[in-house]
């Protein structure tokens, strides 16, 4: 049985320093609704991937609303953020939950890679609303990088070279 969804593009406004920035998300609402209140499923893709990476998760959860977040600087999100770390991605998802989902509505978060680190952060910030997390190939702790790796990653994600590696 195929489930049809209506897809809505939305934005959450995030305060970044002294400027407002937008983080985009897609909301996939099932064509039918039951009487039970089901958790909203929020998907956070891996770094460098767009909302479309997670659309496959929306095919199976019958009756659930599925929301997929674009990372800062990717997809339809603004690119001029001052930081792109996992906990900032998590704070974007917290803002999404607070702005788009009622307080009494539970959420389940699916996080892939860096999205998993953000999912854990969100669960720690909103423990009463997050009903569960699913981690896919996630890294969820800070550990020291091998010599030179932090410099290499900073260079690859810089404004100068980053757009060549992370086109959106």
PDB file of C-alpha atoms in Angstrom:
ATOM      1  CA  UNK A   1       0.000   0.000   0.000  1.00  0.00           C
ATOM      2  CA  UNK A   2       1.379   3.385  -0.977  1.00  0.00           C
ATOM      3  CA  UNK A   3       1.010   6.307   1.389  1.00  0.00           C
ATOM      4  CA  UNK A   4       0.608   9.775  -0.063  1.00  0.00           C
ATOM      5  CA  UNK A   5       1.858  12.879   1.682  1.00  0.00           C
ATOM      6  CA  UNK A   6       1.392  16.558   1.199  1.00  0.00           C
ATOM      7  CA  UNK A   7       4.778  18.276   1.283  1.00  0.00           C
ATOM      8  CA  UNK A   8       5.139  21.759   2.723  1.00  0.00           C
ATOM      9  CA  UNK A   9       8.380  23.751   2.758  1.00  0.00           C
ATOM     10  CA  UNK A  10       8.846  25.885   5.860  1.00  0.00           C
ATOM     11  CA  UNK A  11      11.431  27.962   7.662  1.00  0.00           C
ATOM     12  CA  UNK A  12      12.419  28.500  11.268  1.00  0.00           C
ATOM     13  CA  UNK A  13      14.012  31.815  12.153  1.00  0.00           C
ATOM     14  CA  UNK A  14      17.184  31.501  14.237  1.00  0.00           C
ATOM     15  CA  UNK A  15      18.967  34.383  15.964  1.00  0.00           C
ATOM     16  CA  UNK A  16      22.652  34.198  14.958  1.00  0.00           C
ATOM     17  CA  UNK A  17      24.713  36.933  16.581  1.00  0.00           C
ATOM     18  CA  UNK A  18      22.867  40.122  15.725  1.00  0.00           C
ATOM     19  CA  UNK A  19      21.106  38.788  12.620  1.00  0.00           C
ATOM     20  CA  UNK A  20      18.127  36.546  11.969  1.00  0.00           C
ATOM     21  CA  UNK A  21      18.827  33.526   9.747  1.00  0.00           C
ATOM     22  CA  UNK A  22      16.492  30.911   8.291  1.00  0.00           C
ATOM     23  CA  UNK A  23      16.765  27.140   8.593  1.00  0.00           C
ATOM     24  CA  UNK A  24      14.549  25.272   6.164  1.00  0.00           C
ATOM     25  CA  UNK A  25      12.525  22.148   6.746  1.00  0.00           C
ATOM     26  CA  UNK A  26      10.019  20.011   4.886  1.00  0.00           C
ATOM     27  CA  UNK A  27       6.842  18.855   6.561  1.00  0.00           C
ATOM     28  CA  UNK A  28       5.312  15.699   5.131  1.00  0.00           C
ATOM     29  CA  UNK A  29       1.739  15.266   6.343  1.00  0.00           C
ATOM     30  CA  UNK A  30      -0.008  11.958   5.604  1.00  0.00           C
ATOM     31  CA  UNK A  31      -3.080  12.175   3.415  1.00  0.00           C
ATOM     32  CA  UNK A  32      -5.126  10.367   6.060  1.00  0.00           C
ATOM     33  CA  UNK A  33      -5.230  10.866   9.812  1.00  0.00           C
ATOM     34  CA  UNK A  34      -6.419   8.526  12.512  1.00  0.00           C
ATOM     35  CA  UNK A  35      -7.881   9.347  15.879  1.00  0.00           C
ATOM     36  CA  UNK A  36      -4.694   8.528  17.807  1.00  0.00           C
ATOM     37  CA  UNK A  37      -2.136  11.252  18.395  1.00  0.00           C
ATOM     38  CA  UNK A  38       1.089   9.813  16.992  1.00  0.00           C
ATOM     39  CA  UNK A  39       4.547  11.247  17.610  1.00  0.00           C
ATOM     40  CA  UNK A  40       5.941  13.583  14.990  1.00  0.00           C
ATOM     41  CA  UNK A  41       9.042  12.104  13.356  1.00  0.00           C
ATOM     42  CA  UNK A  42      11.859  14.597  12.846  1.00  0.00           C
ATOM     43  CA  UNK A  43      14.720  13.568  10.561  1.00  0.00           C
ATOM     44  CA  UNK A  44      18.144  15.200  10.673  1.00  0.00           C
ATOM     45  CA  UNK A  45      20.368  14.187   7.735  1.00  0.00           C
ATOM     46  CA  UNK A  46      24.129  13.782   7.789  1.00  0.00           C
ATOM     47  CA  UNK A  47      26.419  16.751   7.201  1.00  0.00           C
ATOM     48  CA  UNK A  48      26.478  17.665   3.531  1.00  0.00           C
ATOM     49  CA  UNK A  49      23.135  16.028   2.718  1.00  0.00           C
ATOM     50  CA  UNK A  50      19.790  17.669   2.059  1.00  0.00           C
ATOM     51  CA  UNK A  51      16.226  16.992   3.197  1.00  0.00           C
ATOM     52  CA  UNK A  52      15.775  14.582   0.313  1.00  0.00           C
ATOM     53  CA  UNK A  53      18.188  12.125   1.987  1.00  0.00           C
ATOM     54  CA  UNK A  54      15.533  11.434   4.622  1.00  0.00           C
ATOM     55  CA  UNK A  55      12.395  11.333   2.467  1.00  0.00           C
ATOM     56  CA  UNK A  56      12.646   7.538   2.368  1.00  0.00           C
ATOM     57  CA  UNK A  57      11.824   7.509   6.116  1.00  0.00           C
ATOM     58  CA  UNK A  58       8.479   9.130   5.353  1.00  0.00           C
ATOM     59  CA  UNK A  59       7.265   6.200   3.258  1.00  0.00           C
ATOM     60  CA  UNK A  60       6.625   3.740   6.092  1.00  0.00           C
ATOM     61  CA  UNK A  61       5.396   5.646   9.201  1.00  0.00           C
ATOM     62  CA  UNK A  62       1.702   5.476   8.439  1.00  0.00           C
ATOM     63  CA  UNK A  63      -0.191   8.307  10.032  1.00  0.00           C
ATOM     64  CA  UNK A  64       2.860  10.109  11.396  1.00  0.00           C
ATOM     65  CA  UNK A  65       3.760  13.644  10.414  1.00  0.00           C
ATOM     66  CA  UNK A  66       7.405  13.655   9.265  1.00  0.00           C
ATOM     67  CA  UNK A  67       9.566  16.771   9.380  1.00  0.00           C
ATOM     68  CA  UNK A  68      13.007  16.881   7.749  1.00  0.00           C
ATOM     69  CA  UNK A  69      15.540  19.590   8.568  1.00  0.00           C
ATOM     70  CA  UNK A  70      18.110  21.082   6.203  1.00  0.00           C
ATOM     71  CA  UNK A  71      21.402  21.852   7.939  1.00  0.00           C
ATOM     72  CA  UNK A  72      22.619  25.415   8.157  1.00  0.00           C
ATOM     73  CA  UNK A  73      24.059  26.453   4.826  1.00  0.00           C
ATOM     74  CA  UNK A  74      22.490  23.565   2.878  1.00  0.00           C
ATOM     75  CA  UNK A  75      19.335  23.180   0.828  1.00  0.00           C
ATOM     76  CA  UNK A  76      17.008  26.130   1.337  1.00  0.00           C
ATOM     77  CA  UNK A  77      18.637  27.230   4.619  1.00  0.00           C
ATOM     78  CA  UNK A  78      20.584  30.474   4.798  1.00  0.00           C
ATOM     79  CA  UNK A  79      24.336  30.155   4.331  1.00  0.00           C
ATOM     80  CA  UNK A  80      25.707  33.040   6.409  1.00  0.00           C
ATOM     81  CA  UNK A  81      25.656  31.390   9.868  1.00  0.00           C
ATOM     82  CA  UNK A  82      28.619  31.949  12.177  1.00  0.00           C
ATOM     83  CA  UNK A  83      28.749  28.307  13.336  1.00  0.00           C
ATOM     84  CA  UNK A  84      27.739  24.954  11.903  1.00  0.00           C
ATOM     85  CA  UNK A  85      28.555  22.629  14.840  1.00  0.00           C
ATOM     86  CA  UNK A  86      26.255  19.754  15.834  1.00  0.00           C
ATOM     87  CA  UNK A  87      24.903  21.478  18.939  1.00  0.00           C
ATOM     88  CA  UNK A  88      23.891  24.481  16.822  1.00  0.00           C
ATOM     89  CA  UNK A  89      22.058  22.105  14.483  1.00  0.00           C
ATOM     90  CA  UNK A  90      20.416  20.715  17.626  1.00  0.00           C
ATOM     91  CA  UNK A  91      19.395  24.193  18.718  1.00  0.00           C
ATOM     92  CA  UNK A  92      17.826  24.718  15.276  1.00  0.00           C
ATOM     93  CA  UNK A  93      15.747  21.568  15.786  1.00  0.00           C
ATOM     94  CA  UNK A  94      14.738  22.743  19.284  1.00  0.00           C
ATOM     95  CA  UNK A  95      13.541  26.006  17.687  1.00  0.00           C
ATOM     96  CA  UNK A  96      11.633  24.006  15.065  1.00  0.00           C
ATOM     97  CA  UNK A  97       9.917  21.920  17.752  1.00  0.00           C
ATOM     98  CA  UNK A  98       9.036  24.966  19.847  1.00  0.00           C
ATOM     99  CA  UNK A  99       7.688  26.903  16.848  1.00  0.00           C
ATOM    100  CA  UNK A 100       5.896  24.147  14.930  1.00  0.00           C
ATOM    101  CA  UNK A 101       4.841  21.379  17.349  1.00  0.00           C
ATOM    102  CA  UNK A 102       2.438  21.743  20.310  1.00  0.00           C
ATOM    103  CA  UNK A 103       3.919  21.163  23.777  1.00  0.00           C
ATOM    104  CA  UNK A 104       1.752  18.082  24.376  1.00  0.00           C
ATOM    105  CA  UNK A 105       2.855  16.459  21.082  1.00  0.00           C
ATOM    106  CA  UNK A 106       5.670  13.908  21.393  1.00  0.00           C
ATOM    107  CA  UNK A 107       8.481  13.667  18.844  1.00  0.00           C
ATOM    108  CA  UNK A 108      10.836  10.908  17.730  1.00  0.00           C
ATOM    109  CA  UNK A 109      14.081  12.057  16.159  1.00  0.00           C
ATOM    110  CA  UNK A 110      16.030  10.127  13.517  1.00  0.00           C
ATOM    111  CA  UNK A 111      19.591  11.409  13.210  1.00  0.00           C
ATOM    112  CA  UNK A 112      22.185  10.285  10.695  1.00  0.00           C
ATOM    113  CA  UNK A 113      25.907  10.886  11.387  1.00  0.00           C
ATOM    114  CA  UNK A 114      26.222  14.496  12.620  1.00  0.00           C
ATOM    115  CA  UNK A 115      22.419  14.580  12.694  1.00  0.00           C
ATOM    116  CA  UNK A 116      22.644  11.871  15.374  1.00  0.00           C
ATOM    117  CA  UNK A 117      24.795  14.120  17.542  1.00  0.00           C
ATOM    118  CA  UNK A 118      22.204  16.858  17.095  1.00  0.00           C
ATOM    119  CA  UNK A 119      19.403  14.397  17.963  1.00  0.00           C
ATOM    120  CA  UNK A 120      21.063  13.505  21.274  1.00  0.00           C
ATOM    121  CA  UNK A 121      21.478  17.205  22.052  1.00  0.00           C
ATOM    122  CA  UNK A 122      17.781  17.875  21.319  1.00  0.00           C
ATOM    123  CA  UNK A 123      16.719  14.954  23.526  1.00  0.00           C
ATOM    124  CA  UNK A 124      18.753  16.388  26.399  1.00  0.00           C
ATOM    125  CA  UNK A 125      17.204  19.837  25.917  1.00  0.00           C
ATOM    126  CA  UNK A 126      13.577  18.668  25.573  1.00  0.00           C
ATOM    127  CA  UNK A 127      13.374  15.409  27.571  1.00  0.00           C
ATOM    128  CA  UNK A 128       9.611  15.676  28.177  1.00  0.00           C
ATOM    129  CA  UNK A 129       8.761  16.119  24.516  1.00  0.00           C
ATOM    130  CA  UNK A 130      11.288  13.782  22.858  1.00  0.00           C
ATOM    131  CA  UNK A 131       9.826  10.283  23.090  1.00  0.00           C
ATOM    132  CA  UNK A 132      12.784   8.555  21.456  1.00  0.00           C
ATOM    133  CA  UNK A 133      15.780   8.872  19.169  1.00  0.00           C
ATOM    134  CA  UNK A 134      17.061   6.652  16.382  1.00  0.00           C
ATOM    135  CA  UNK A 135      20.773   7.008  15.667  1.00  0.00           C
ATOM    136  CA  UNK A 136      22.155   5.979  12.276  1.00  0.00           C
ATOM    137  CA  UNK A 137      25.951   5.846  12.088  1.00  0.00           C
ATOM    138  CA  UNK A 138      26.042   8.692  14.596  1.00  0.00           C
ATOM    139  CA  UNK A 139      28.938  10.202  16.444  1.00  0.00           C
ATOM    140  CA  UNK A 140      27.791  11.553  19.761  1.00  0.00           C
ATOM    141  CA  UNK A 141      30.873  12.487  21.732  1.00  0.00           C
ATOM    142  CA  UNK A 142      33.783  14.821  21.295  1.00  0.00           C
ATOM    143  CA  UNK A 143      37.171  13.216  21.077  1.00  0.00           C
ATOM    144  CA  UNK A 144      40.560  14.534  20.050  1.00  0.00           C
ATOM    145  CA  UNK A 145      41.265  14.570  16.334  1.00  0.00           C
ATOM    146  CA  UNK A 146      44.516  13.162  14.940  1.00  0.00           C
ATOM    147  CA  UNK A 147      47.184  15.791  14.288  1.00  0.00           C
ATOM    148  CA  UNK A 148      46.093  18.248  11.593  1.00  0.00           C
ATOM    149  CA  UNK A 149      42.548  16.878  11.195  1.00  0.00           C
ATOM    150  CA  UNK A 150      40.861  19.879  12.866  1.00  0.00           C
ATOM    151  CA  UNK A 151      42.781  22.245  10.574  1.00  0.00           C
ATOM    152  CA  UNK A 152      41.848  20.167   7.509  1.00  0.00           C
ATOM    153  CA  UNK A 153      38.154  20.075   8.473  1.00  0.00           C
ATOM    154  CA  UNK A 154      38.122  23.818   9.172  1.00  0.00           C
ATOM    155  CA  UNK A 155      39.654  24.426   5.730  1.00  0.00           C
ATOM    156  CA  UNK A 156      37.191  22.108   3.946  1.00  0.00           C
ATOM    157  CA  UNK A 157      34.229  23.813   5.636  1.00  0.00           C
ATOM    158  CA  UNK A 158      35.527  27.368   5.157  1.00  0.00           C
ATOM    159  CA  UNK A 159      33.754  29.952   3.024  1.00  0.00           C
ATOM    160  CA  UNK A 160      36.675  29.785   0.595  1.00  0.00           C
ATOM    161  CA  UNK A 161      36.689  26.053  -0.232  1.00  0.00           C
ATOM    162  CA  UNK A 162      33.568  24.670   1.479  1.00  0.00           C
ATOM    163  CA  UNK A 163      31.064  25.441  -1.323  1.00  0.00           C
ATOM    164  CA  UNK A 164      33.077  23.234  -3.713  1.00  0.00           C
ATOM    165  CA  UNK A 165      32.737  20.255  -1.327  1.00  0.00           C
ATOM    166  CA  UNK A 166      29.227  20.939   0.034  1.00  0.00           C
ATOM    167  CA  UNK A 167      27.174  22.268  -2.888  1.00  0.00           C
ATOM    168  CA  UNK A 168      23.458  22.688  -2.231  1.00  0.00           C
TER     169      UNK A 168
END
